[in-house]
Amino acid sequence: MGIMYHQFDLDNINLDMQPPMEEPARQYYFMAKCREHVRKEQARLGRPLTCATVTFGCQMNAKDSEKLEGILETIGYQKADSEAADFVIYNTCTVRENANTKVYGRIGYLGMRKKKNPDMKIALCGCMMQESQVVEKIKKSYRFVDIIFGTHNIFKLAELMYESFTKRHMVTEIWEDTTQIVEDLPSEHKYTFKAGVNIMYGCNNFCSYCIVPYVRGRERSRKPEDILAEIKKLAAEGIVEVMLLGQNVNSYGKTLEHPLSFSGLLKMVEQIEGIERIRFMTPHPKDLSEELIETMKHSKKICPHVHLPMQSGSSRILKAMNRKYTKEDYLKLVDNIRASMPDVSITTDIIVGFPGETEEDFEDTLDVVRKVGFDSAYTFLYSKRTGTVAAKMEHPVPKDVASERFGRLLAEIKKTSEERALRYQGRVMEVLVEEKNAQGDGMLTGRLGNNLLVHFKGEDSLIGKFVPVHLAECRGFYYIGTLSEKKS
Ligand code: SAH
Ligand code: SF4
Ligand code: F3S
């Protein structure tokens, strides 16, 4: 029979019993067990134990890290400012080779720290760990690592930690895939005013260059009631902006017992009191619906910003990428979006140097960039990922050719994005204040609904609040502004 534990009431868990089988009760049991261990260690050392989570990669990973931190904090660790901590987790990314290389270097460095502090624990998780060749390499060359787990079982951190505390050998648990979604575990959030919320996990699109479907598994949507409950709780804690997260948010809800469209979900989130701004990432161009455009147009809360990864402007390359839209489809979609929302900001991702990309294909990409005029774009050199379809494709683009194209693309994007940013010059717009500038110059940084950054002078007490700011001076992709009396 199941015992439901109150989320944070670890004191009422009987630790002499066998661990419960059902989730999340099982994890709360192990959190309580680990907390006991941490308390003993603290008494022995006469100081608090600290933890650090280092996150690589995308917003999904950032969100996962907040869940890991929620568990670590419940166990009794204090967050350290640096990696000089008693428990260090690297949450890794493998979307491109350079993300991957960076991690190995830093694991080596962690190993040197551990020599000085033998009680230190090192855990590796995230997308890289879903690749068997990576795990083999770590088992062989980085034997000081204590725990390895993947993307599907992050909810089990406490259980894996407890095993590591008691058995003292390397604990490895990687799942191939999962259909399980464990709700109601603790989670931290980095900001007090904005938070990411998973609406779905995994990806079924298999774009030919992309490793994500292999390391994040099949697409599965969270139930709307769980998503809404989480957002209501966040709103009650003071969160005013939510970012709905998924690899392809347009296909949200298709596999639910009671199917619901992404627009349907957005309309429900819109109803939640206290939430002022709604963002989402990422919509796939192939199924961005008319319904979504309409929903955005009529919404008071959904931000006027669409991140619409294009990847390439060449229909031939798009086909080889398995993106399922053409250059013309993409341009048409942008037109439709702008026809409904003239002021919307459109940003994108572009890959340069996909196998077989010719000068002509690349010209098509430049052509779309010029025609659309993106507000900003993330550009990437194609990186071959083992196991993907593109990894076996012929005619790799030589490095020097790809970098030369990359440079031309950057220059083109800079031109169009500066032009786009300039259109707000002189306006007074609402800014959500995010943080004070690192330089300590009395300036604050905030974000417009369209995602543009604004720096302006103001008191720290404004952090987390909405304020009207006069956009005085455009500096390319951000503004220098001044606090204003009211919106114009
Ligand atoms: N789900 C999102 C993208 C997730 S990955 C989407 O479909 O748009 C983020 C970006 O990384 C992608 O948009 C793509 O531009 C880039 N990317 C993915 N795999 C890559 C690879 N093998 N080489 C270079 N860039 C890649
Ligand atoms: Fe990768 Fe394509 Fe899925 Fe995005 S939609 S995560 S690019 S496979
Ligand atoms: Fe994200 Fe990198 Fe994984 S981009 S999904 S953390 S491979």
Short mmCIF file of C-alpha atoms and ligand atoms in Angstrom, two decimals:
data_model
loop_
_atom_site.label_atom_id
_atom_site.label_comp_id
_atom_site.label_asym_id
_atom_site.label_seq_id
_atom_site.Cartn_x
_atom_site.Cartn_y
_atom_site.Cartn_z
CA MET A 1 0.00 0.00 0.00
CA GLY A 2 1.30 3.43 -0.87
CA ILE A 3 2.22 5.98 1.71
CA MET A 4 2.06 9.56 0.47
CA TYR A 5 4.69 11.74 2.02
CA HIS A 6 4.15 15.44 2.32
CA GLN A 7 6.66 16.88 -0.10
CA PHE A 8 9.15 18.26 2.38
CA ASP A 9 8.25 16.35 5.49
CA LEU A 10 11.29 14.11 5.52
CA ASP A 11 11.08 13.85 9.32
CA ASN A 12 8.05 11.58 9.18
CA ILE A 13 9.66 8.93 7.03
CA ASN A 14 10.49 5.69 8.83
CA LEU A 15 14.03 4.96 7.70
CA ASP A 16 14.12 1.51 9.29
CA MET A 17 11.57 0.31 6.77
CA GLN A 18 12.35 -1.01 3.32
CA PRO A 19 12.25 1.75 0.69
CA PRO A 20 8.78 2.16 -0.85
CA MET A 21 8.43 1.01 -4.46
CA GLU A 22 6.26 3.84 -5.79
CA GLU A 23 7.48 7.26 -6.95
CA PRO A 24 8.04 9.89 -5.81
CA ALA A 25 7.72 8.40 -2.28
CA ARG A 26 10.77 6.23 -2.93
CA GLN A 27 12.91 9.26 -3.73
CA TYR A 28 11.77 11.14 -0.61
CA TYR A 29 12.80 8.08 1.40
CA PHE A 30 16.28 8.21 -0.14
CA MET A 31 16.48 11.98 0.34
CA ALA A 32 15.84 11.39 4.04
CA LYS A 33 18.49 8.63 4.09
CA CYS A 34 21.03 10.88 2.38
CA ARG A 35 20.17 13.73 4.72
CA GLU A 36 21.06 11.50 7.66
CA HIS A 37 24.41 10.74 6.03
CA VAL A 38 25.06 14.43 5.32
CA ARG A 39 24.28 15.39 8.92
CA LYS A 40 26.78 12.81 10.19
CA GLU A 41 29.44 14.06 7.81
CA GLN A 42 28.82 17.65 8.86
CA ALA A 43 29.21 16.72 12.51
CA ARG A 44 32.42 14.83 11.74
CA LEU A 45 33.93 17.68 9.72
CA GLY A 46 32.48 20.50 11.82
CA ARG A 47 31.31 22.41 8.76
CA PRO A 48 28.41 22.36 6.29
CA LEU A 49 28.66 20.23 3.16
CA THR A 50 28.47 22.11 -0.14
CA CYS A 51 27.34 21.25 -3.65
CA ALA A 52 27.75 22.68 -7.14
CA THR A 53 25.85 21.89 -10.32
CA VAL A 54 27.51 22.88 -13.58
CA THR A 55 25.20 22.99 -16.57
CA PHE A 56 26.13 22.71 -20.23
CA GLY A 57 23.71 22.93 -23.16
CA CYS A 58 20.15 24.09 -23.56
CA GLN A 59 17.22 25.21 -21.43
CA MET A 60 16.15 21.59 -20.94
CA ASN A 61 19.41 20.90 -19.19
CA ALA A 62 19.12 24.11 -17.18
CA LYS A 63 15.71 22.95 -16.02
CA ASP A 64 17.03 19.49 -15.15
CA SER A 65 19.78 21.11 -13.11
CA GLU A 66 17.20 23.00 -11.08
CA LYS A 67 15.57 19.67 -10.26
CA LEU A 68 18.93 18.21 -9.23
CA GLU A 69 19.60 21.25 -7.05
CA GLY A 70 16.17 20.89 -5.47
CA ILE A 71 17.09 17.36 -4.42
CA LEU A 72 20.57 18.35 -3.18
CA GLU A 73 19.15 21.17 -1.11
CA THR A 74 16.49 18.91 0.41
CA ILE A 75 19.27 16.52 1.41
CA GLY A 76 21.00 19.36 3.23
CA TYR A 77 23.77 20.55 0.95
CA GLN A 78 24.55 24.24 0.74
CA LYS A 79 25.12 25.71 -2.65
CA ALA A 80 28.79 26.63 -3.22
CA ASP A 81 29.88 29.53 -5.43
CA SER A 82 32.40 27.44 -7.30
CA GLU A 83 33.32 23.86 -8.10
CA ALA A 84 35.31 23.71 -4.87
CA ALA A 85 32.43 21.77 -3.32
CA ASP A 86 31.82 18.43 -1.63
CA PHE A 87 29.37 17.24 -4.25
CA VAL A 88 29.80 18.34 -7.86
CA ILE A 89 27.47 17.43 -10.71
CA TYR A 90 28.23 18.06 -14.36
CA ASN A 91 25.05 18.10 -16.41
CA THR A 92 26.44 17.60 -19.90
CA CYS A 93 25.47 18.39 -23.51
CA THR A 94 26.50 16.56 -26.65
CA VAL A 95 24.66 18.46 -29.38
CA ARG A 96 27.96 19.47 -31.01
CA GLU A 97 31.46 18.06 -30.69
CA ASN A 98 32.87 21.15 -28.97
CA ALA A 99 30.25 20.90 -26.19
CA ASN A 100 31.56 17.42 -25.63
CA THR A 101 35.30 18.18 -25.68
CA LYS A 102 34.88 20.98 -23.17
CA VAL A 103 33.45 18.56 -20.63
CA TYR A 104 36.35 16.08 -20.74
CA GLY A 105 38.85 18.82 -19.97
CA ARG A 106 36.86 19.93 -16.98
CA ILE A 107 36.35 16.42 -15.61
CA GLY A 108 40.13 16.05 -15.57
CA TYR A 109 40.39 19.22 -13.56
CA LEU A 110 37.77 17.95 -11.10
CA GLY A 111 39.87 14.84 -10.61
CA MET A 112 42.76 17.01 -9.39
CA ARG A 113 40.47 18.68 -6.87
CA LYS A 114 39.34 15.31 -5.62
CA LYS A 115 42.93 14.33 -4.85
CA LYS A 116 42.97 17.17 -2.32
CA ASN A 117 39.53 16.32 -0.91
CA PRO A 118 39.09 12.52 -1.11
CA ASP A 119 35.56 12.74 0.38
CA MET A 120 34.47 14.80 -2.57
CA LYS A 121 31.80 13.20 -4.78
CA ILE A 122 31.65 13.69 -8.55
CA ALA A 123 28.52 12.93 -10.56
CA LEU A 124 28.09 13.15 -14.32
CA CYS A 125 24.72 13.23 -16.02
CA GLY A 126 22.92 14.66 -19.02
CA CYS A 127 22.93 14.01 -22.73
CA MET A 128 26.57 12.93 -23.14
CA MET A 129 26.02 10.09 -20.69
CA GLN A 130 23.36 8.57 -22.97
CA GLU A 131 26.18 7.71 -25.41
CA SER A 132 27.75 4.37 -24.59
CA GLN A 133 31.18 5.30 -25.96
CA VAL A 134 31.30 8.23 -23.54
CA VAL A 135 30.45 6.09 -20.53
CA GLU A 136 33.09 3.53 -21.58
CA LYS A 137 35.71 6.26 -21.82
CA ILE A 138 34.86 7.62 -18.38
CA LYS A 139 34.92 4.17 -16.79
CA LYS A 140 38.36 3.62 -18.29
CA SER A 141 40.07 6.99 -18.05
CA TYR A 142 38.24 8.88 -15.28
CA ARG A 143 37.87 6.25 -12.61
CA PHE A 144 37.53 8.83 -9.83
CA VAL A 145 33.98 9.66 -10.98
CA ASP A 146 31.44 8.44 -8.40
CA ILE A 147 28.06 8.50 -10.13
CA ILE A 148 27.01 8.38 -13.79
CA PHE A 149 23.39 8.69 -14.81
CA GLY A 150 21.50 9.80 -17.90
CA THR A 151 18.67 12.07 -18.94
CA HIS A 152 15.83 9.65 -18.15
CA ASN A 153 16.52 9.03 -14.46
CA ILE A 154 17.56 12.38 -13.01
CA PHE A 155 14.69 12.03 -10.57
CA LYS A 156 16.66 9.18 -8.96
CA LEU A 157 19.60 11.31 -7.84
CA ALA A 158 19.00 10.68 -4.11
CA GLU A 159 18.79 6.92 -4.60
CA LEU A 160 22.01 6.86 -6.64
CA MET A 161 23.76 9.08 -4.11
CA TYR A 162 22.74 6.79 -1.28
CA GLU A 163 24.18 3.84 -3.14
CA SER A 164 27.39 5.75 -3.67
CA PHE A 165 27.61 6.77 0.02
CA THR A 166 27.14 3.21 1.21
CA LYS A 167 28.97 1.14 -1.41
CA ARG A 168 31.83 3.45 -2.39
CA HIS A 169 32.18 2.05 -5.92
CA MET A 170 31.29 3.84 -9.16
CA VAL A 171 27.50 3.87 -9.52
CA THR A 172 26.31 3.80 -13.13
CA GLU A 173 22.68 3.81 -14.18
CA ILE A 174 21.70 4.74 -17.72
CA TRP A 175 18.28 4.05 -19.17
CA GLU A 176 17.82 3.62 -22.91
CA ASP A 177 14.49 5.42 -22.88
CA THR A 178 11.47 5.83 -20.65
CA THR A 179 7.77 6.50 -20.71
CA GLN A 180 7.79 7.42 -17.02
CA ILE A 181 7.28 11.01 -15.87
CA VAL A 182 7.77 11.46 -12.12
CA GLU A 183 5.95 14.49 -10.74
CA ASP A 184 6.12 16.32 -7.41
CA LEU A 185 9.82 16.28 -6.72
CA PRO A 186 11.55 19.32 -5.27
CA SER A 187 12.97 21.90 -7.67
CA GLU A 188 15.03 25.00 -7.23
CA HIS A 189 14.71 28.01 -9.41
CA LYS A 190 17.57 30.20 -10.36
CA TYR A 191 15.48 33.36 -10.59
CA THR A 192 12.71 34.52 -8.25
CA PHE A 193 10.64 36.02 -11.09
CA LYS A 194 10.98 33.68 -14.10
CA ALA A 195 11.12 29.94 -14.53
CA GLY A 196 11.21 27.26 -17.20
CA VAL A 197 8.49 24.61 -17.20
CA ASN A 198 8.77 21.32 -19.10
CA ILE A 199 5.67 20.59 -21.10
CA MET A 200 7.14 17.62 -22.94
CA TYR A 201 10.25 15.53 -23.06
CA GLY A 202 12.15 13.86 -25.90
CA CYS A 203 11.89 14.30 -29.65
CA ASN A 204 10.57 12.18 -32.52
CA ASN A 205 11.74 14.31 -35.42
CA PHE A 206 15.13 12.79 -36.15
CA CYS A 207 16.53 15.72 -38.08
CA SER A 208 19.42 13.93 -39.77
CA TYR A 209 22.19 15.96 -38.08
CA CYS A 210 20.77 15.86 -34.58
CA ILE A 211 21.67 13.65 -31.61
CA VAL A 212 18.86 14.88 -29.35
CA PRO A 213 16.29 12.16 -30.21
CA TYR A 214 18.93 9.52 -29.36
CA VAL A 215 19.86 11.00 -26.00
CA ARG A 216 16.47 12.34 -24.91
CA GLY A 217 14.29 9.49 -26.08
CA ARG A 218 10.80 9.46 -27.54
CA GLU A 219 8.42 12.34 -27.30
CA ARG A 220 6.09 12.35 -24.27
CA SER A 221 3.88 15.16 -23.01
CA ARG A 222 3.16 16.04 -19.41
CA LYS A 223 -0.50 16.11 -18.45
CA PRO A 224 -1.98 19.61 -18.61
CA GLU A 225 -3.16 19.39 -15.00
CA ASP A 226 0.40 18.72 -13.82
CA ILE A 227 1.77 21.60 -15.91
CA LEU A 228 -0.90 24.00 -14.71
CA ALA A 229 -0.46 22.95 -11.08
CA GLU A 230 3.28 23.63 -11.36
CA ILE A 231 2.72 27.04 -12.93
CA LYS A 232 0.11 27.99 -10.31
CA LYS A 233 2.57 27.06 -7.60
CA LEU A 234 5.29 29.13 -9.30
CA ALA A 235 2.90 32.09 -9.59
CA ALA A 236 2.09 31.79 -5.88
CA GLU A 237 5.83 31.97 -5.18
CA GLY A 238 6.09 35.21 -7.17
CA ILE A 239 7.09 33.98 -10.62
CA VAL A 240 5.71 36.34 -13.30
CA GLU A 241 7.27 34.84 -16.46
CA VAL A 242 7.23 31.22 -17.58
CA MET A 243 9.03 29.60 -20.49
CA LEU A 244 7.28 26.44 -21.71
CA LEU A 245 9.95 23.97 -22.75
CA GLY A 246 9.98 21.20 -25.34
CA GLN A 247 12.05 20.20 -28.39
CA ASN A 248 9.01 20.64 -30.60
CA VAL A 249 6.28 22.35 -28.61
CA ASN A 250 3.89 22.29 -31.59
CA SER A 251 3.41 18.59 -31.18
CA TYR A 252 2.50 18.95 -27.51
CA GLY A 253 -0.41 16.83 -26.32
CA LYS A 254 -0.85 14.56 -29.33
CA THR A 255 -0.17 11.39 -27.37
CA LEU A 256 -2.08 12.30 -24.21
CA GLU A 257 -5.03 10.17 -23.15
CA HIS A 258 -7.16 13.28 -23.71
CA PRO A 259 -5.32 15.02 -26.56
CA LEU A 260 -4.83 18.77 -26.30
CA SER A 261 -3.11 21.12 -28.74
CA PHE A 262 -0.26 23.41 -27.79
CA SER A 263 -2.54 26.39 -28.36
CA GLY A 264 -5.10 24.80 -26.06
CA LEU A 265 -2.45 24.54 -23.38
CA LEU A 266 -1.33 28.15 -23.92
CA LYS A 267 -4.89 29.35 -23.44
CA MET A 268 -5.05 27.53 -20.09
CA VAL A 269 -1.73 28.98 -18.96
CA GLU A 270 -2.99 32.43 -19.97
CA GLN A 271 -5.75 32.09 -17.34
CA ILE A 272 -3.32 31.72 -14.46
CA GLU A 273 -3.34 34.76 -12.28
CA GLY A 274 0.05 36.29 -11.51
CA ILE A 275 1.68 35.04 -14.71
CA GLU A 276 2.30 38.11 -16.88
CA ARG A 277 4.57 36.77 -19.59
CA ILE A 278 4.50 33.45 -21.39
CA ARG A 279 7.34 32.28 -23.63
CA PHE A 280 7.94 28.95 -25.32
CA MET A 281 10.79 27.09 -26.94
CA THR A 282 11.09 25.54 -29.48
CA PRO A 283 8.43 25.45 -32.17
CA HIS A 284 9.31 23.45 -35.28
CA PRO A 285 8.42 25.30 -38.51
CA LYS A 286 6.89 22.16 -40.05
CA ASP A 287 3.96 22.20 -37.66
CA LEU A 288 3.52 25.73 -36.47
CA SER A 289 -0.25 26.03 -36.81
CA GLU A 290 -2.57 28.82 -37.85
CA GLU A 291 -4.24 28.20 -34.48
CA LEU A 292 -1.00 29.07 -32.68
CA ILE A 293 -0.59 32.30 -34.63
CA GLU A 294 -4.18 33.25 -33.78
CA THR A 295 -3.68 32.36 -30.12
CA MET A 296 -0.55 34.50 -29.92
CA LYS A 297 -2.22 37.39 -31.69
CA HIS A 298 -5.09 37.52 -29.22
CA SER A 299 -3.07 36.85 -26.12
CA LYS A 300 -2.15 39.56 -23.64
CA LYS A 301 0.54 37.45 -22.05
CA ILE A 302 2.31 35.45 -24.76
CA CYS A 303 5.44 37.39 -25.67
CA PRO A 304 5.69 38.76 -29.23
CA HIS A 305 8.65 36.55 -30.03
CA VAL A 306 8.94 33.36 -32.07
CA HIS A 307 12.17 31.41 -32.12
CA LEU A 308 11.82 29.54 -35.39
CA PRO A 309 14.87 27.43 -36.22
CA MET A 310 15.42 27.48 -39.97
CA GLN A 311 18.69 25.47 -40.11
CA SER A 312 19.17 26.12 -43.83
CA GLY A 313 17.58 28.19 -46.58
CA SER A 314 18.14 25.56 -49.26
CA SER A 315 15.21 23.24 -49.94
CA ARG A 316 17.62 20.56 -51.08
CA ILE A 317 19.61 20.70 -47.83
CA LEU A 318 16.43 20.95 -45.75
CA LYS A 319 15.31 17.70 -47.36
CA ALA A 320 18.63 16.03 -46.54
CA MET A 321 18.25 17.39 -43.00
CA ASN A 322 14.80 15.75 -42.77
CA ARG A 323 13.25 19.05 -41.69
CA LYS A 324 10.06 18.48 -43.73
CA TYR A 325 9.65 22.05 -45.03
CA THR A 326 11.08 23.96 -47.99
CA LYS A 327 12.60 27.40 -48.34
CA GLU A 328 9.24 28.62 -49.68
CA ASP A 329 7.29 27.04 -46.80
CA TYR A 330 9.55 28.81 -44.35
CA LEU A 331 9.22 32.21 -46.01
CA LYS A 332 5.45 31.77 -46.24
CA LEU A 333 5.25 30.91 -42.56
CA VAL A 334 7.23 34.01 -41.61
CA ASP A 335 4.86 36.09 -43.78
CA ASN A 336 1.82 34.59 -42.07
CA ILE A 337 3.24 35.27 -38.62
CA ARG A 338 4.09 38.87 -39.50
CA ALA A 339 0.73 39.46 -41.19
CA SER A 340 -0.97 38.65 -37.88
CA MET A 341 1.63 40.22 -35.59
CA PRO A 342 3.51 43.01 -37.39
CA ASP A 343 5.71 43.80 -34.41
CA VAL A 344 6.70 40.23 -33.60
CA SER A 345 10.34 39.39 -33.18
CA ILE A 346 11.60 36.38 -35.12
CA THR A 347 14.84 34.62 -34.25
CA THR A 348 16.40 31.46 -35.61
CA ASP A 349 19.09 28.78 -35.58
CA ILE A 350 21.22 28.14 -38.68
CA ILE A 351 23.70 25.37 -39.43
CA VAL A 352 26.53 26.06 -41.88
CA GLY A 353 28.45 23.31 -43.67
CA PHE A 354 25.96 20.45 -43.61
CA PRO A 355 27.33 17.58 -45.79
CA GLY A 356 26.89 18.37 -49.48
CA GLU A 357 26.14 22.08 -48.92
CA THR A 358 27.19 23.89 -52.11
CA GLU A 359 27.84 27.58 -52.63
CA GLU A 360 24.41 27.74 -54.24
CA ASP A 361 22.74 26.14 -51.20
CA PHE A 362 24.52 28.59 -48.96
CA GLU A 363 23.35 31.50 -51.14
CA ASP A 364 19.81 30.29 -50.47
CA THR A 365 20.46 30.56 -46.74
CA LEU A 366 21.76 34.12 -47.18
CA ASP A 367 18.73 34.87 -49.32
CA VAL A 368 16.30 33.82 -46.58
CA VAL A 369 18.31 35.74 -43.99
CA ARG A 370 18.00 38.89 -46.13
CA LYS A 371 14.33 38.33 -46.91
CA VAL A 372 13.24 37.57 -43.35
CA GLY A 373 15.48 40.00 -41.50
CA PHE A 374 15.88 38.02 -38.29
CA ASP A 375 15.92 39.88 -35.00
CA SER A 376 18.76 37.59 -34.07
CA ALA A 377 20.15 34.21 -35.02
CA TYR A 378 22.28 31.52 -33.46
CA THR A 379 24.69 30.13 -36.02
CA PHE A 380 26.51 26.82 -35.79
CA LEU A 381 29.15 25.04 -37.82
CA TYR A 382 27.84 21.59 -38.67
CA SER A 383 29.20 19.03 -36.26
CA LYS A 384 29.17 15.33 -37.08
CA ARG A 385 27.39 13.30 -34.37
CA THR A 386 28.02 9.56 -34.23
CA GLY A 387 24.86 7.53 -34.74
CA THR A 388 22.93 10.14 -36.70
CA VAL A 389 21.95 9.68 -40.35
CA ALA A 390 24.02 12.67 -41.50
CA ALA A 391 27.16 11.17 -39.97
CA LYS A 392 27.19 8.66 -42.86
CA MET A 393 26.61 11.27 -45.57
CA GLU A 394 29.20 11.92 -48.24
CA HIS A 395 30.73 15.19 -49.42
CA PRO A 396 31.70 16.83 -46.16
CA VAL A 397 32.23 20.57 -46.55
CA PRO A 398 35.93 21.41 -46.05
CA LYS A 399 36.61 23.31 -42.81
CA ASP A 400 37.95 26.44 -44.50
CA VAL A 401 34.94 26.64 -46.84
CA ALA A 402 32.53 26.26 -43.92
CA SER A 403 34.28 28.92 -41.82
CA GLU A 404 34.36 31.32 -44.73
CA ARG A 405 30.61 30.87 -45.20
CA PHE A 406 30.09 31.20 -41.48
CA GLY A 407 31.79 34.60 -41.51
CA ARG A 408 29.65 35.82 -44.39
CA LEU A 409 26.50 34.61 -42.66
CA LEU A 410 27.41 36.40 -39.41
CA ALA A 411 27.99 39.66 -41.25
CA GLU A 412 24.61 39.38 -42.97
CA ILE A 413 22.79 38.59 -39.74
CA LYS A 414 24.47 41.47 -37.94
CA LYS A 415 23.19 43.85 -40.61
CA THR A 416 19.58 42.69 -40.50
CA SER A 417 19.38 42.30 -36.73
CA GLU A 418 20.74 45.81 -36.12
CA GLU A 419 18.21 47.18 -38.54
CA ARG A 420 15.43 45.32 -36.76
CA ALA A 421 16.52 46.45 -33.29
CA LEU A 422 16.59 50.09 -34.43
CA ARG A 423 12.86 50.13 -34.99
CA TYR A 424 12.22 50.49 -31.26
CA GLN A 425 14.46 53.53 -30.84
CA GLY A 426 12.77 56.28 -28.82
CA ARG A 427 9.88 54.11 -27.66
CA VAL A 428 8.91 53.50 -24.03
CA MET A 429 8.42 49.80 -23.46
CA GLU A 430 7.78 47.48 -20.56
CA VAL A 431 10.87 45.75 -19.24
CA LEU A 432 11.09 42.88 -16.78
CA VAL A 433 14.15 43.68 -14.68
CA GLU A 434 16.40 40.62 -14.43
CA GLU A 435 19.63 41.51 -12.67
CA LYS A 436 22.16 44.17 -11.89
CA ASN A 437 25.08 44.49 -14.26
CA ALA A 438 28.13 42.51 -13.30
CA GLN A 439 30.38 45.58 -13.65
CA GLY A 440 28.84 47.18 -10.57
CA ASP A 441 28.12 50.40 -12.46
CA GLY A 442 24.67 50.90 -10.94
CA MET A 443 23.04 49.64 -14.11
CA LEU A 444 20.31 47.02 -14.32
CA THR A 445 19.58 44.57 -17.12
CA GLY A 446 16.05 43.83 -18.21
CA ARG A 447 14.27 42.16 -21.08
CA LEU A 448 11.53 43.35 -23.39
CA GLY A 449 8.68 41.02 -24.35
CA ASN A 450 10.39 40.60 -27.73
CA ASN A 451 13.47 39.30 -25.89
CA LEU A 452 15.72 42.35 -26.52
CA LEU A 453 17.96 43.28 -23.60
CA VAL A 454 17.96 46.77 -22.12
CA HIS A 455 20.49 48.27 -19.71
CA PHE A 456 19.45 51.23 -17.58
CA LYS A 457 20.21 52.91 -14.26
CA GLY A 458 18.02 51.83 -11.36
CA GLU A 459 17.78 50.47 -7.83
CA ASP A 460 18.37 46.76 -7.14
CA SER A 461 14.90 46.66 -5.59
CA LEU A 462 13.45 46.77 -9.11
CA ILE A 463 14.77 43.26 -9.90
CA GLY A 464 11.82 41.01 -10.75
CA LYS A 465 9.51 43.96 -11.44
CA PHE A 466 8.02 45.36 -14.63
CA VAL A 467 9.04 48.94 -15.36
CA PRO A 468 8.59 51.25 -18.35
CA VAL A 469 11.93 52.11 -19.95
CA HIS A 470 12.69 54.72 -22.58
CA LEU A 471 14.80 53.04 -25.27
CA ALA A 472 17.29 55.80 -25.85
CA GLU A 473 20.22 54.28 -27.66
CA CYS A 474 20.44 51.13 -29.76
CA ARG A 475 23.78 49.32 -29.48
CA GLY A 476 23.26 46.61 -32.06
CA PHE A 477 21.51 43.83 -30.26
CA TYR A 478 20.72 45.67 -27.00
CA TYR A 479 19.55 49.07 -25.78
CA ILE A 480 20.74 51.64 -23.30
CA GLY A 481 17.65 53.19 -21.77
CA THR A 482 16.31 55.28 -18.93
CA LEU A 483 13.50 54.57 -16.48
CA SER A 484 10.38 56.31 -17.65
CA GLU A 485 7.10 57.46 -16.13
CA LYS A 486 4.76 55.50 -18.31
CA LYS A 487 4.43 53.37 -21.43
CA SER A 488 3.90 55.22 -24.69
N1 SAH B 1 14.58 21.26 -31.06
C1 SAH B 1 15.17 22.41 -31.57
C2 SAH B 1 16.67 22.46 -31.55
C3 SAH B 1 17.47 21.81 -30.50
S1 SAH B 1 19.21 21.78 -30.74
C4 SAH B 1 14.72 22.56 -33.01
O1 SAH B 1 14.28 21.65 -33.64
O2 SAH B 1 14.88 23.62 -33.53
C5 SAH B 1 19.59 23.51 -30.94
C6 SAH B 1 20.26 23.83 -32.24
O3 SAH B 1 21.52 23.22 -32.33
C7 SAH B 1 19.52 23.38 -33.47
O4 SAH B 1 18.50 24.23 -33.83
C8 SAH B 1 20.62 23.33 -34.50
O5 SAH B 1 20.73 24.57 -35.18
C9 SAH B 1 21.86 23.10 -33.69
N2 SAH B 1 22.40 21.76 -33.93
C10 SAH B 1 21.83 20.57 -33.63
N3 SAH B 1 22.60 19.56 -34.04
C11 SAH B 1 23.70 20.11 -34.63
C12 SAH B 1 24.86 19.58 -35.28
N4 SAH B 1 25.04 18.28 -35.39
N5 SAH B 1 25.77 20.47 -35.76
C13 SAH B 1 25.58 21.79 -35.64
N6 SAH B 1 24.51 22.34 -35.06
C14 SAH B 1 23.56 21.51 -34.56
FE1 SF4 B 2 16.95 17.86 -32.99
FE2 SF4 B 2 15.23 18.18 -34.93
FE3 SF4 B 2 14.41 17.20 -32.59
FE4 SF4 B 2 15.12 19.76 -32.80
S1 SF4 B 2 13.40 18.78 -33.83
S2 SF4 B 2 15.73 18.33 -31.20
S3 SF4 B 2 16.79 19.68 -34.27
S4 SF4 B 2 15.81 16.22 -34.03
FE1 F3S B 3 20.08 20.20 -24.85
FE2 F3S B 3 22.54 19.60 -25.48
FE3 F3S B 3 20.95 17.74 -24.61
S1 F3S B 3 21.27 21.02 -26.51
S2 F3S B 3 18.90 18.35 -25.17
S3 F3S B 3 21.64 19.55 -23.49
S4 F3S B 3 22.41 17.52 -26.23
#
